[in-house]
Amino acid sequence: MIERYTLPEMAAIWSDKNKTDKWLQVELLACEGWAKDGVIPAEDIAKIRNARYNAERMKEIERETHHDVISFLRSIQEQLGPEGRFIHLGMTSSDVLDTGLAAQMKDAGELLSASLAKLVEVVGEAAKKYKYTLMAGRSHGIHAEPLTFGLKLALWYDELKRHQQRLAAAIEQVSVGKISGAVGTHATIPPHIEEFVCEQMGLGVAPISNQVVQRDRHAHFITALAQVGGSLEKMAQEIRHLQRTELSEAFEPFGSGQQGSSAMPHKRNPELCERICGLARLLRGYAVTAMENVALWHERDISHSSTERVIIPDSCTILHYMLHIFTNVIDGLQVDEERMLANLGMTGGLVFSQRILLALIDKGVGRQEAYKMVQRNAKKVWAMASTGPIQGPALLNALSSDSEVTQYLSRPELEELTNTDFYTKHVDTSFKRVGLA
């Protein structure tokens, strides 16, 4: 991933040095396992423990061999004596690559889990802050009924908690190594050495493998990251909508020296949320590639290898960055509660149409008849919108002038039906259900 979207903690996990350090750890632990079996003499394992690779020499050898693991092994063995013959004993390249990769993914996953937990906390606090902040609910982009901004945020909080569970499961699935030899039979290296290496690295053991750890695990992991990204996109997109000039209800942070446009000094654009939406598209693409990698030829091919060098580090890096950015967005979100209330009233009471419909039904009016009574008056109110926000209780005025309606509902009764407390009476229940009591 380019430096612009990379945070240092994640960059360290996916650095070439850390990757090669993991390879060396696998090789040395395998030698320790052989030494426990008496295959490697005590004097030889003592020397092997001090073995190191040479990164520059690896590059030189790879220009000749076109094989990164062979280059790595030769750079180690060149620094050893006869004991070097025990390095990589009974192993295949994928034993090193897949086990080292699993350790990197586990570390990356734990970093992502911590970042996601921070976002969950920040969203939960914001939900409680705006628990009773009234605003217009919207469906199809059109005003629907009143709700609170806190309910919107509590919905996000609950969704992010589900992602915590998915991510934890995906990390568990992918945190397994394999030291089972060329086609996974353990013919050249026994299972107990595999168990020893994986245990020492903090990994589980793939119960059975061929030459590679099966890529359904990796697809699960990358897809879980893409799902988190999809939710972040949804949330960021909502803030983008709420920041539109016509709404002006909520705004992402904007620094005192920040500039929104090279041409128009007045611009305050939701560029952070737009960035999140764009990066989510990358994540989805990587998830598709991860699923394509599941189907390999026979016991193994390397069609997955070239793509994984890109999609696994990049997916972790992108999501880590997105979580960081969106946490800052929510933490610094500027909410205009008065504008939310003003927008709620801008349609002259149309948002109360269903409650009025239900009141007519409760008075004994047939549903379709009641619907038409409210709808024809709502159309009159809509017609007023061409001149700007509708002023005053236009729907109540129209309904109060409709003799068919007033047979059933008086003006005071109609006014009572526009009490917004009706729409917040169960907010506490929703908050308790998601753990925000």
mmCIF file with all atom_site columns, N, CA, C and O in Angstrom, residues 105-140:
data_model
loop_
_atom_site.group_PDB
_atom_site.id
_atom_site.type_symbol
_atom_site.label_atom_id
_atom_site.label_alt_id
_atom_site.label_comp_id
_atom_site.label_asym_id
_atom_site.label_entity_id
_atom_site.label_seq_id
_atom_site.pdbx_PDB_ins_code
_atom_site.Cartn_x
_atom_site.Cartn_y
_atom_site.Cartn_z
_atom_site.occupancy
_atom_site.B_iso_or_equiv
_atom_site.pdbx_formal_charge
_atom_site.auth_seq_id
_atom_site.auth_comp_id
_atom_site.auth_asym_id
_atom_site.auth_atom_id
_atom_site.pdbx_PDB_model_num
ATOM 1   N N  . MET A 1 105 ? -0.469  -12.350 9.691  1.00 0.00 ? 105 MET A N  1
ATOM 2   C CA . MET A 1 105 ? -1.902  -12.076 9.659  1.00 0.00 ? 105 MET A CA 1
ATOM 3   C C  . MET A 1 105 ? -2.494  -12.027 11.058 1.00 0.00 ? 105 MET A C  1
ATOM 4   O O  . MET A 1 105 ? -3.384  -11.216 11.338 1.00 0.00 ? 105 MET A O  1
ATOM 5   N N  . LYS A 1 106 ? -1.990  -12.882 11.925 1.00 0.00 ? 106 LYS A N  1
ATOM 6   C CA . LYS A 1 106 ? -2.476  -12.844 13.303 1.00 0.00 ? 106 LYS A CA 1
ATOM 7   C C  . LYS A 1 106 ? -2.130  -11.509 13.957 1.00 0.00 ? 106 LYS A C  1
ATOM 8   O O  . LYS A 1 106 ? -2.982  -10.871 14.599 1.00 0.00 ? 106 LYS A O  1
ATOM 9   N N  . ASP A 1 107 ? -0.890  -11.065 13.786 1.00 0.00 ? 107 ASP A N  1
ATOM 10  C CA . ASP A 1 107 ? -0.482  -9.780  14.356 1.00 0.00 ? 107 ASP A CA 1
ATOM 11  C C  . ASP A 1 107 ? -1.287  -8.631  13.760 1.00 0.00 ? 107 ASP A C  1
ATOM 12  O O  . ASP A 1 107 ? -1.726  -7.724  14.479 1.00 0.00 ? 107 ASP A O  1
ATOM 13  N N  . ALA A 1 108 ? -1.478  -8.672  12.440 1.00 0.00 ? 108 ALA A N  1
ATOM 14  C CA . ALA A 1 108 ? -2.253  -7.624  11.775 1.00 0.00 ? 108 ALA A CA 1
ATOM 15  C C  . ALA A 1 108 ? -3.702  -7.649  12.244 1.00 0.00 ? 108 ALA A C  1
ATOM 16  O O  . ALA A 1 108 ? -4.321  -6.597  12.482 1.00 0.00 ? 108 ALA A O  1
ATOM 17  N N  . GLY A 1 109 ? -4.240  -8.850  12.384 1.00 0.00 ? 109 GLY A N  1
ATOM 18  C CA . GLY A 1 109 ? -5.622  -8.985  12.839 1.00 0.00 ? 109 GLY A CA 1
ATOM 19  C C  . GLY A 1 109 ? -5.817  -8.434  14.243 1.00 0.00 ? 109 GLY A C  1
ATOM 20  O O  . GLY A 1 109 ? -6.826  -7.783  14.532 1.00 0.00 ? 109 GLY A O  1
ATOM 21  N N  . GLU A 1 110 ? -4.856  -8.672  15.116 1.00 0.00 ? 110 GLU A N  1
ATOM 22  C CA . GLU A 1 110 ? -4.961  -8.150  16.479 1.00 0.00 ? 110 GLU A CA 1
ATOM 23  C C  . GLU A 1 110 ? -4.889  -6.624  16.487 1.00 0.00 ? 110 GLU A C  1
ATOM 24  O O  . GLU A 1 110 ? -5.581  -5.964  17.272 1.00 0.00 ? 110 GLU A O  1
ATOM 25  N N  . LEU A 1 111 ? -4.067  -6.055  15.597 1.00 0.00 ? 111 LEU A N  1
ATOM 26  C CA . LEU A 1 111 ? -3.999  -4.599  15.496 1.00 0.00 ? 111 LEU A CA 1
ATOM 27  C C  . LEU A 1 111 ? -5.320  -4.033  14.975 1.00 0.00 ? 111 LEU A C  1
ATOM 28  O O  . LEU A 1 111 ? -5.820  -3.018  15.477 1.00 0.00 ? 111 LEU A O  1
ATOM 29  N N  . LEU A 1 112 ? -5.906  -4.713  13.997 1.00 0.00 ? 112 LEU A N  1
ATOM 30  C CA . LEU A 1 112 ? -7.210  -4.295  13.483 1.00 0.00 ? 112 LEU A CA 1
ATOM 31  C C  . LEU A 1 112 ? -8.289  -4.418  14.554 1.00 0.00 ? 112 LEU A C  1
ATOM 32  O O  . LEU A 1 112 ? -9.165  -3.556  14.660 1.00 0.00 ? 112 LEU A O  1
ATOM 33  N N  . SER A 1 113 ? -8.226  -5.483  15.337 1.00 0.00 ? 113 SER A N  1
ATOM 34  C CA . SER A 1 113 ? -9.220  -5.678  16.402 1.00 0.00 ? 113 SER A CA 1
ATOM 35  C C  . SER A 1 113 ? -9.165  -4.539  17.405 1.00 0.00 ? 113 SER A C  1
ATOM 36  O O  . SER A 1 113 ? -10.212 -4.052  17.861 1.00 0.00 ? 113 SER A O  1
ATOM 37  N N  . ALA A 1 114 ? -7.952  -4.106  17.748 1.00 0.00 ? 114 ALA A N  1
ATOM 38  C CA . ALA A 1 114 ? -7.805  -3.004  18.696 1.00 0.00 ? 114 ALA A CA 1
ATOM 39  C C  . ALA A 1 114 ? -8.357  -1.708  18.109 1.00 0.00 ? 114 ALA A C  1
ATOM 40  O O  . ALA A 1 114 ? -9.022  -0.924  18.805 1.00 0.00 ? 114 ALA A O  1
ATOM 41  N N  . SER A 1 115 ? -8.111  -1.479  16.834 1.00 0.00 ? 115 SER A N  1
ATOM 42  C CA . SER A 1 115 ? -8.615  -0.267  16.172 1.00 0.00 ? 115 SER A CA 1
ATOM 43  C C  . SER A 1 115 ? -10.130 -0.291  16.077 1.00 0.00 ? 115 SER A C  1
ATOM 44  O O  . SER A 1 115 ? -10.797 0.731   16.279 1.00 0.00 ? 115 SER A O  1
ATOM 45  N N  . LEU A 1 116 ? -10.680 -1.456  15.776 1.00 0.00 ? 116 LEU A N  1
ATOM 46  C CA . LEU A 1 116 ? -12.130 -1.584  15.686 1.00 0.00 ? 116 LEU A CA 1
ATOM 47  C C  . LEU A 1 116 ? -12.767 -1.376  17.058 1.00 0.00 ? 116 LEU A C  1
ATOM 48  O O  . LEU A 1 116 ? -13.817 -0.727  17.174 1.00 0.00 ? 116 LEU A O  1
ATOM 49  N N  . ALA A 1 117 ? -12.141 -1.891  18.097 1.00 0.00 ? 117 ALA A N  1
ATOM 50  C CA . ALA A 1 117 ? -12.669 -1.707  19.455 1.00 0.00 ? 117 ALA A CA 1
ATOM 51  C C  . ALA A 1 117 ? -12.705 -0.229  19.822 1.00 0.00 ? 117 ALA A C  1
ATOM 52  O O  . ALA A 1 117 ? -13.657 0.238   20.473 1.00 0.00 ? 117 ALA A O  1
ATOM 53  N N  . LYS A 1 118 ? -11.694 0.513   19.415 1.00 0.00 ? 118 LYS A N  1
ATOM 54  C CA . LYS A 1 118 ? -11.670 1.948   19.689 1.00 0.00 ? 118 LYS A CA 1
ATOM 55  C C  . LYS A 1 118 ? -12.822 2.647   18.973 1.00 0.00 ? 118 LYS A C  1
ATOM 56  O O  . LYS A 1 118 ? -13.494 3.518   19.551 1.00 0.00 ? 118 LYS A O  1
ATOM 57  N N  . LEU A 1 119 ? -13.071 2.276   17.721 1.00 0.00 ? 119 LEU A N  1
ATOM 58  C CA . LEU A 1 119 ? -14.178 2.881   16.978 1.00 0.00 ? 119 LEU A CA 1
ATOM 59  C C  . LEU A 1 119 ? -15.512 2.542   17.624 1.00 0.00 ? 119 LEU A C  1
ATOM 60  O O  . LEU A 1 119 ? -16.395 3.409   17.744 1.00 0.00 ? 119 LEU A O  1
ATOM 61  N N  . VAL A 1 120 ? -15.693 1.300   18.044 1.00 0.00 ? 120 VAL A N  1
ATOM 62  C CA . VAL A 1 120 ? -16.932 0.899   18.720 1.00 0.00 ? 120 VAL A CA 1
ATOM 63  C C  . VAL A 1 120 ? -17.161 1.779   19.948 1.00 0.00 ? 120 VAL A C  1
ATOM 64  O O  . VAL A 1 120 ? -18.285 2.267   20.191 1.00 0.00 ? 120 VAL A O  1
ATOM 65  N N  . GLU A 1 121 ? -16.112 2.016   20.706 1.00 0.00 ? 121 GLU A N  1
ATOM 66  C CA . GLU A 1 121 ? -16.222 2.843   21.906 1.00 0.00 ? 121 GLU A CA 1
ATOM 67  C C  . GLU A 1 121 ? -16.644 4.273   21.553 1.00 0.00 ? 121 GLU A C  1
ATOM 68  O O  . GLU A 1 121 ? -17.539 4.849   22.190 1.00 0.00 ? 121 GLU A O  1
ATOM 69  N N  . VAL A 1 122 ? -16.021 4.840   20.537 1.00 0.00 ? 122 VAL A N  1
ATOM 70  C CA . VAL A 1 122 ? -16.298 6.228   20.158 1.00 0.00 ? 122 VAL A CA 1
ATOM 71  C C  . VAL A 1 122 ? -17.718 6.371   19.608 1.00 0.00 ? 122 VAL A C  1
ATOM 72  O O  . VAL A 1 122 ? -18.434 7.327   19.935 1.00 0.00 ? 122 VAL A O  1
ATOM 73  N N  . VAL A 1 123 ? -18.141 5.421   18.794 1.00 0.00 ? 123 VAL A N  1
ATOM 74  C CA . VAL A 1 123 ? -19.501 5.462   18.248 1.00 0.00 ? 123 VAL A CA 1
ATOM 75  C C  . VAL A 1 123 ? -20.524 5.302   19.373 1.00 0.00 ? 123 VAL A C  1
ATOM 76  O O  . VAL A 1 123 ? -21.565 5.979   19.391 1.00 0.00 ? 123 VAL A O  1
ATOM 77  N N  . GLY A 1 124 ? -20.241 4.416   20.329 1.00 0.00 ? 124 GLY A N  1
ATOM 78  C CA . GLY A 1 124 ? -21.154 4.225   21.456 1.00 0.00 ? 124 GLY A CA 1
ATOM 79  C C  . GLY A 1 124 ? -21.321 5.496   22.279 1.00 0.00 ? 124 GLY A C  1
ATOM 80  O O  . GLY A 1 124 ? -22.441 5.843   22.684 1.00 0.00 ? 124 GLY A O  1
ATOM 81  N N  . GLU A 1 125 ? -20.224 6.193   22.516 1.00 0.00 ? 125 GLU A N  1
ATOM 82  C CA . GLU A 1 125 ? -20.298 7.443   23.271 1.00 0.00 ? 125 GLU A CA 1
ATOM 83  C C  . GLU A 1 125 ? -21.095 8.495   22.509 1.00 0.00 ? 125 GLU A C  1
ATOM 84  O O  . GLU A 1 125 ? -21.882 9.240   23.096 1.00 0.00 ? 125 GLU A O  1
ATOM 85  N N  . ALA A 1 126 ? -20.886 8.567   21.201 1.00 0.00 ? 126 ALA A N  1
ATOM 86  C CA . ALA A 1 126 ? -21.644 9.528   20.387 1.00 0.00 ? 126 ALA A CA 1
ATOM 87  C C  . ALA A 1 126 ? -23.127 9.189   20.389 1.00 0.00 ? 126 ALA A C  1
ATOM 88  O O  . ALA A 1 126 ? -23.987 10.084  20.437 1.00 0.00 ? 126 ALA A O  1
ATOM 89  N N  . ALA A 1 127 ? -23.452 7.900   20.349 1.00 0.00 ? 127 ALA A N  1
ATOM 90  C CA . ALA A 1 127 ? -24.857 7.486   20.375 1.00 0.00 ? 127 ALA A CA 1
ATOM 91  C C  . ALA A 1 127 ? -25.532 7.963   21.662 1.00 0.00 ? 127 ALA A C  1
ATOM 92  O O  . ALA A 1 127 ? -26.666 8.468   21.639 1.00 0.00 ? 127 ALA A O  1
ATOM 93  N N  . LYS A 1 128 ? -24.839 7.802   22.773 1.00 0.00 ? 128 LYS A N  1
ATOM 94  C CA . LYS A 1 128 ? -25.409 8.241   24.051 1.00 0.00 ? 128 LYS A CA 1
ATOM 95  C C  . LYS A 1 128 ? -25.547 9.764   24.103 1.00 0.00 ? 128 LYS A C  1
ATOM 96  O O  . LYS A 1 128 ? -26.526 10.290  24.647 1.00 0.00 ? 128 LYS A O  1
ATOM 97  N N  . LYS A 1 129 ? -24.587 10.463  23.522 1.00 0.00 ? 129 LYS A N  1
ATOM 98  C CA . LYS A 1 129 ? -24.633 11.927  23.521 1.00 0.00 ? 129 LYS A CA 1
ATOM 99  C C  . LYS A 1 129 ? -25.848 12.453  22.759 1.00 0.00 ? 129 LYS A C  1
ATOM 100 O O  . LYS A 1 129 ? -26.491 13.428  23.174 1.00 0.00 ? 129 LYS A O  1
ATOM 101 N N  . TYR A 1 130 ? -26.182 11.804  21.641 1.00 0.00 ? 130 TYR A N  1
ATOM 102 C CA . TYR A 1 130 ? -27.272 12.276  20.779 1.00 0.00 ? 130 TYR A CA 1
ATOM 103 C C  . TYR A 1 130 ? -28.500 11.367  20.860 1.00 0.00 ? 130 TYR A C  1
ATOM 104 O O  . TYR A 1 130 ? -29.299 11.296  19.924 1.00 0.00 ? 130 TYR A O  1
ATOM 105 N N  . LYS A 1 131 ? -28.631 10.713  22.004 1.00 0.00 ? 131 LYS A N  1
ATOM 106 C CA . LYS A 1 131 ? -29.694 9.723   22.194 1.00 0.00 ? 131 LYS A CA 1
ATOM 107 C C  . LYS A 1 131 ? -31.075 10.280  21.867 1.00 0.00 ? 131 LYS A C  1
ATOM 108 O O  . LYS A 1 131 ? -31.902 9.602   21.241 1.00 0.00 ? 131 LYS A O  1
ATOM 109 N N  . TYR A 1 132 ? -31.364 11.506  22.263 1.00 0.00 ? 132 TYR A N  1
ATOM 110 C CA . TYR A 1 132 ? -32.697 12.086  22.062 1.00 0.00 ? 132 TYR A CA 1
ATOM 111 C C  . TYR A 1 132 ? -32.685 13.262  21.089 1.00 0.00 ? 132 TYR A C  1
ATOM 112 O O  . TYR A 1 132 ? -33.624 14.057  21.067 1.00 0.00 ? 132 TYR A O  1
ATOM 113 N N  . THR A 1 133 ? -31.638 13.368  20.285 1.00 0.00 ? 133 THR A N  1
ATOM 114 C CA . THR A 1 133 ? -31.559 14.460  19.306 1.00 0.00 ? 133 THR A CA 1
ATOM 115 C C  . THR A 1 133 ? -32.449 14.139  18.109 1.00 0.00 ? 133 THR A C  1
ATOM 116 O O  . THR A 1 133 ? -32.139 13.260  17.300 1.00 0.00 ? 133 THR A O  1
ATOM 117 N N  . LEU A 1 134 ? -33.568 14.858  18.002 1.00 0.00 ? 134 LEU A N  1
ATOM 118 C CA . LEU A 1 134 ? -34.544 14.574  16.950 1.00 0.00 ? 134 LEU A CA 1
ATOM 119 C C  . LEU A 1 134 ? -34.027 14.989  15.576 1.00 0.00 ? 134 LEU A C  1
ATOM 120 O O  . LEU A 1 134 ? -33.341 16.005  15.426 1.00 0.00 ? 134 LEU A O  1
ATOM 121 N N  . MET A 1 135 ? -34.396 14.191  14.591 1.00 0.00 ? 135 MET A N  1
ATOM 122 C CA . MET A 1 135 ? -34.078 14.501  13.204 1.00 0.00 ? 135 MET A CA 1
ATOM 123 C C  . MET A 1 135 ? -35.078 13.767  12.317 1.00 0.00 ? 135 MET A C  1
ATOM 124 O O  . MET A 1 135 ? -35.850 12.914  12.796 1.00 0.00 ? 135 MET A O  1
ATOM 125 N N  . ALA A 1 136 ? -35.055 14.105  11.068 1.00 0.00 ? 136 ALA A N  1
ATOM 126 C CA . ALA A 1 136 ? -35.940 13.424  10.120 1.00 0.00 ? 136 ALA A CA 1
ATOM 127 C C  . ALA A 1 136 ? -35.332 12.096  9.702  1.00 0.00 ? 136 ALA A C  1
ATOM 128 O O  . ALA A 1 136 ? -34.184 12.033  9.273  1.00 0.00 ? 136 ALA A O  1
ATOM 129 N N  . GLY A 1 137 ? -36.113 11.032  9.849  1.00 0.00 ? 137 GLY A N  1
ATOM 130 C CA . GLY A 1 137 ? -35.722 9.781   9.234  1.00 0.00 ? 137 GLY A CA 1
ATOM 131 C C  . GLY A 1 137 ? -36.001 9.870   7.746  1.00 0.00 ? 137 GLY A C  1
ATOM 132 O O  . GLY A 1 137 ? -36.916 10.578  7.314  1.00 0.00 ? 137 GLY A O  1
ATOM 133 N N  . ARG A 1 138 ? -35.197 9.172   6.956  1.00 0.00 ? 138 ARG A N  1
ATOM 134 C CA . ARG A 1 138 ? -35.357 9.262   5.500  1.00 0.00 ? 138 ARG A CA 1
ATOM 135 C C  . ARG A 1 138 ? -35.364 7.869   4.889  1.00 0.00 ? 138 ARG A C  1
ATOM 136 O O  . ARG A 1 138 ? -34.543 7.020   5.238  1.00 0.00 ? 138 ARG A O  1
ATOM 137 N N  . SER A 1 139 ? -36.270 7.644   3.975  1.00 0.00 ? 139 SER A N  1
ATOM 138 C CA . SER A 1 139 ? -36.255 6.424   3.164  1.00 0.00 ? 139 SER A CA 1
ATOM 139 C C  . SER A 1 139 ? -36.371 6.847   1.710  1.00 0.00 ? 139 SER A C  1
ATOM 140 O O  . SER A 1 139 ? -37.132 7.759   1.380  1.00 0.00 ? 139 SER A O  1
ATOM 141 N N  . HIS A 1 140 ? -35.588 6.223   0.855  1.00 0.00 ? 140 HIS A N  1
ATOM 142 C CA . HIS A 1 140 ? -35.464 6.630   -0.552 1.00 0.00 ? 140 HIS A CA 1
ATOM 143 C C  . HIS A 1 140 ? -34.959 8.069   -0.668 1.00 0.00 ? 140 HIS A C  1
ATOM 144 O O  . HIS A 1 140 ? -35.188 8.732   -1.678 1.00 0.00 ? 140 HIS A O  1
#
